[in-house]
mmCIF file of C-alpha atoms and ligand atoms in Angstrom:
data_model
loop_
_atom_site.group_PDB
_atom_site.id
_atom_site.type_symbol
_atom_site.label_atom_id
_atom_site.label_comp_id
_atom_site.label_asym_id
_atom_site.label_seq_id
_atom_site.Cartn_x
_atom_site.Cartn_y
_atom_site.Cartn_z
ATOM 1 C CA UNK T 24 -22.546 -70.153 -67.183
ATOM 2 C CA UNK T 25 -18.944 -71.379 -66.229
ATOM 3 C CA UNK T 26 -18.621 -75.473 -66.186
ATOM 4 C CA UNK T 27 -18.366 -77.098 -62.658
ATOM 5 C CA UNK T 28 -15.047 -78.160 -63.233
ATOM 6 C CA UNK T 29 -13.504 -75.461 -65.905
ATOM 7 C CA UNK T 30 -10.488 -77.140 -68.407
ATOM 8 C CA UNK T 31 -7.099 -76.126 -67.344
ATOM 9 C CA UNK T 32 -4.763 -74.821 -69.650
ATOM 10 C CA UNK T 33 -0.886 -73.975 -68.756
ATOM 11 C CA UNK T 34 0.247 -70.820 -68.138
ATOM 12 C CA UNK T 35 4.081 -69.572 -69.049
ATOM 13 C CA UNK T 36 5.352 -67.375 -67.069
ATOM 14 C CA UNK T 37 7.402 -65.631 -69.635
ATOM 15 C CA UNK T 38 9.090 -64.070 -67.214
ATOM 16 C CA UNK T 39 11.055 -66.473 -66.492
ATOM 17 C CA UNK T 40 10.929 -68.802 -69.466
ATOM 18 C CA UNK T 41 14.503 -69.834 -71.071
ATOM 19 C CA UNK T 42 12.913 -70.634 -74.287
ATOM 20 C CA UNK T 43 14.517 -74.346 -73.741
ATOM 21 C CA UNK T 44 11.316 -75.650 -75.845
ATOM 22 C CA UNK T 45 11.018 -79.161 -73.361
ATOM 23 C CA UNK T 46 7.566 -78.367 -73.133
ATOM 24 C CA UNK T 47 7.119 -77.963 -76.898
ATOM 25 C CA UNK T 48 8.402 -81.439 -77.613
ATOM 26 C CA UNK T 49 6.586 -82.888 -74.633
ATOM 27 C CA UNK T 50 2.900 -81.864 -75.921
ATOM 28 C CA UNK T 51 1.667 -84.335 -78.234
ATOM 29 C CA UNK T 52 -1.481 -82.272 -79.787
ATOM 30 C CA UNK T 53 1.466 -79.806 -81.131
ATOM 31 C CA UNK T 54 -0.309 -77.001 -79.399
ATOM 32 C CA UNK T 55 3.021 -75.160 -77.957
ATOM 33 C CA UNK T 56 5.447 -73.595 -80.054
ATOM 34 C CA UNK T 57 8.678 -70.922 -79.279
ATOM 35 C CA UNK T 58 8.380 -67.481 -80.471
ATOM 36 C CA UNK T 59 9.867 -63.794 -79.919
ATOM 37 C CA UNK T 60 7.721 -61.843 -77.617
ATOM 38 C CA UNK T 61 9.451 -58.935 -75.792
ATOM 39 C CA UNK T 62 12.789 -59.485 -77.114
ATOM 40 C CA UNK T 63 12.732 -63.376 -75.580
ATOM 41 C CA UNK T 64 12.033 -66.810 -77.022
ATOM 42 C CA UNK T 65 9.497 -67.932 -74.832
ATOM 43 C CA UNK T 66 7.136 -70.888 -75.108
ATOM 44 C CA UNK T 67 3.545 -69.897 -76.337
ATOM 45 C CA UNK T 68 0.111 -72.013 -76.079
ATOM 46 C CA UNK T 69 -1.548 -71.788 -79.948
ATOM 47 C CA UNK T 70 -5.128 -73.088 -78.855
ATOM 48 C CA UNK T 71 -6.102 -72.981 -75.962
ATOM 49 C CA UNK T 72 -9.717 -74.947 -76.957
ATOM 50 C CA UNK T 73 -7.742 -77.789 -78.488
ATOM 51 C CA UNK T 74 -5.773 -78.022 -74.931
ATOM 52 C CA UNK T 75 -6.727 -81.259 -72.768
ATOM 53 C CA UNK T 76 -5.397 -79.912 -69.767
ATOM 54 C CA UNK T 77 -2.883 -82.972 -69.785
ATOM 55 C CA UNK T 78 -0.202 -81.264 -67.945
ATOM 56 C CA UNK T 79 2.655 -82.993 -69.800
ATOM 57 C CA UNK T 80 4.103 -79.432 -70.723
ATOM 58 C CA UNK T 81 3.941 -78.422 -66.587
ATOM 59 C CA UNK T 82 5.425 -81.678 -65.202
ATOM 60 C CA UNK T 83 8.052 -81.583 -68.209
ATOM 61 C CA UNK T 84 9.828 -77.672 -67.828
ATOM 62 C CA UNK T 85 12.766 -77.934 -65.820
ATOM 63 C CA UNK T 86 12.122 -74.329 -64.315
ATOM 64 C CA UNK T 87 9.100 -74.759 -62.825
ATOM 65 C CA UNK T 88 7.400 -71.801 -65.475
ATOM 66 C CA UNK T 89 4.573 -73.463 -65.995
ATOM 67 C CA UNK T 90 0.952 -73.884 -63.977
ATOM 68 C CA UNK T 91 -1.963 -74.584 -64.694
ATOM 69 C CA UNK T 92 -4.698 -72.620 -65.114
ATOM 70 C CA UNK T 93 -8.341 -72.008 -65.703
ATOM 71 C CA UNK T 94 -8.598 -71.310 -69.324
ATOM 72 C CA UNK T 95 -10.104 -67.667 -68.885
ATOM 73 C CA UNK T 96 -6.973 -66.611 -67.163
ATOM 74 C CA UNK T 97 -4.505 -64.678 -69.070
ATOM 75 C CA UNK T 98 -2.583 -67.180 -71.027
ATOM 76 C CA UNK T 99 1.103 -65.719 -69.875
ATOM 77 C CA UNK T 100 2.468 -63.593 -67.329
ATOM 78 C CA UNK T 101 4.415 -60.563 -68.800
ATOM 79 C CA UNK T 102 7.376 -59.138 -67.668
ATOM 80 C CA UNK T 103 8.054 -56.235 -65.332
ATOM 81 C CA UNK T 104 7.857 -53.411 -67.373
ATOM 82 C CA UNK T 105 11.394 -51.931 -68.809
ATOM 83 C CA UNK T 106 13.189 -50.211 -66.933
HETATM 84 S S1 SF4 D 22 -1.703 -79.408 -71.094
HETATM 85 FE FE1 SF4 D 22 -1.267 -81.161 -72.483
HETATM 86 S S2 SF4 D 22 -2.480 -80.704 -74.350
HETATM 87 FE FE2 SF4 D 22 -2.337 -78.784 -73.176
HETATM 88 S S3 SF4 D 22 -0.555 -77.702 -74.056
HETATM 89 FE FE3 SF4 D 22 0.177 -78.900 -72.249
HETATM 90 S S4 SF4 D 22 0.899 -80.888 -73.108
HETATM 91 FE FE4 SF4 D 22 -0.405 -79.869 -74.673
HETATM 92 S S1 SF4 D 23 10.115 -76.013 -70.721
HETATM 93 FE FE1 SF4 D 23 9.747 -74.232 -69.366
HETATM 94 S S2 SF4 D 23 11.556 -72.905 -69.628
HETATM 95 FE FE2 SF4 D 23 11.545 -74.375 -71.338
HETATM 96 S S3 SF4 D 23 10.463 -73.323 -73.042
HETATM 97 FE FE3 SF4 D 23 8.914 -74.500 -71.881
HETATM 98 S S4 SF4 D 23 8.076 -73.055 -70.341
HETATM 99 FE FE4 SF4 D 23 10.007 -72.197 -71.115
#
């Protein structure tokens, strides 16, 4: 059974992620990191159980990329497909 109130957890729109890394500095369980994924550096949440649901990492990105989420959502949004 899902909890009344479910944890939130962010989640990067990697879409439009500039791979700044402000919200990697700004969680302080270490949970974020920067890594490659479709040819962009792009923030990426590690645990997702270890997550407090702070929302440091949201309020701290610049670009507005990150919400947040319940934590059964997908944990980024992809790209439009290649053209
Ligand atoms: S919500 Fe808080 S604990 Fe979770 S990744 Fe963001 S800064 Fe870290
Ligand atoms: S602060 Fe925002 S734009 Fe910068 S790496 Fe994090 S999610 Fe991406």
């Amino acid at each position: 059974m899902k909890p009344a109130h479910p944890r939130l957890i962010p989640i990067i729109n990697i879409a439009r992620c500039t791979g700044c890394g402000w919200c990697v500095s700004s969680c302080h369980l270490h949970l974020l990191s920067l890594e490659v994924e479709h040819g962009r550096k792009t923030s990426v949440l590690h645990d997702a159980d270890t997550c407090t649901g702070c929302r440091k990492c949201a309020a701290k990105c610049p670009f507005g990329v990150i919400t947040m989420g319940e934590r059964d959502a997908e944990l980024t949004v992809m790209p439009p497909e290649s053209r």
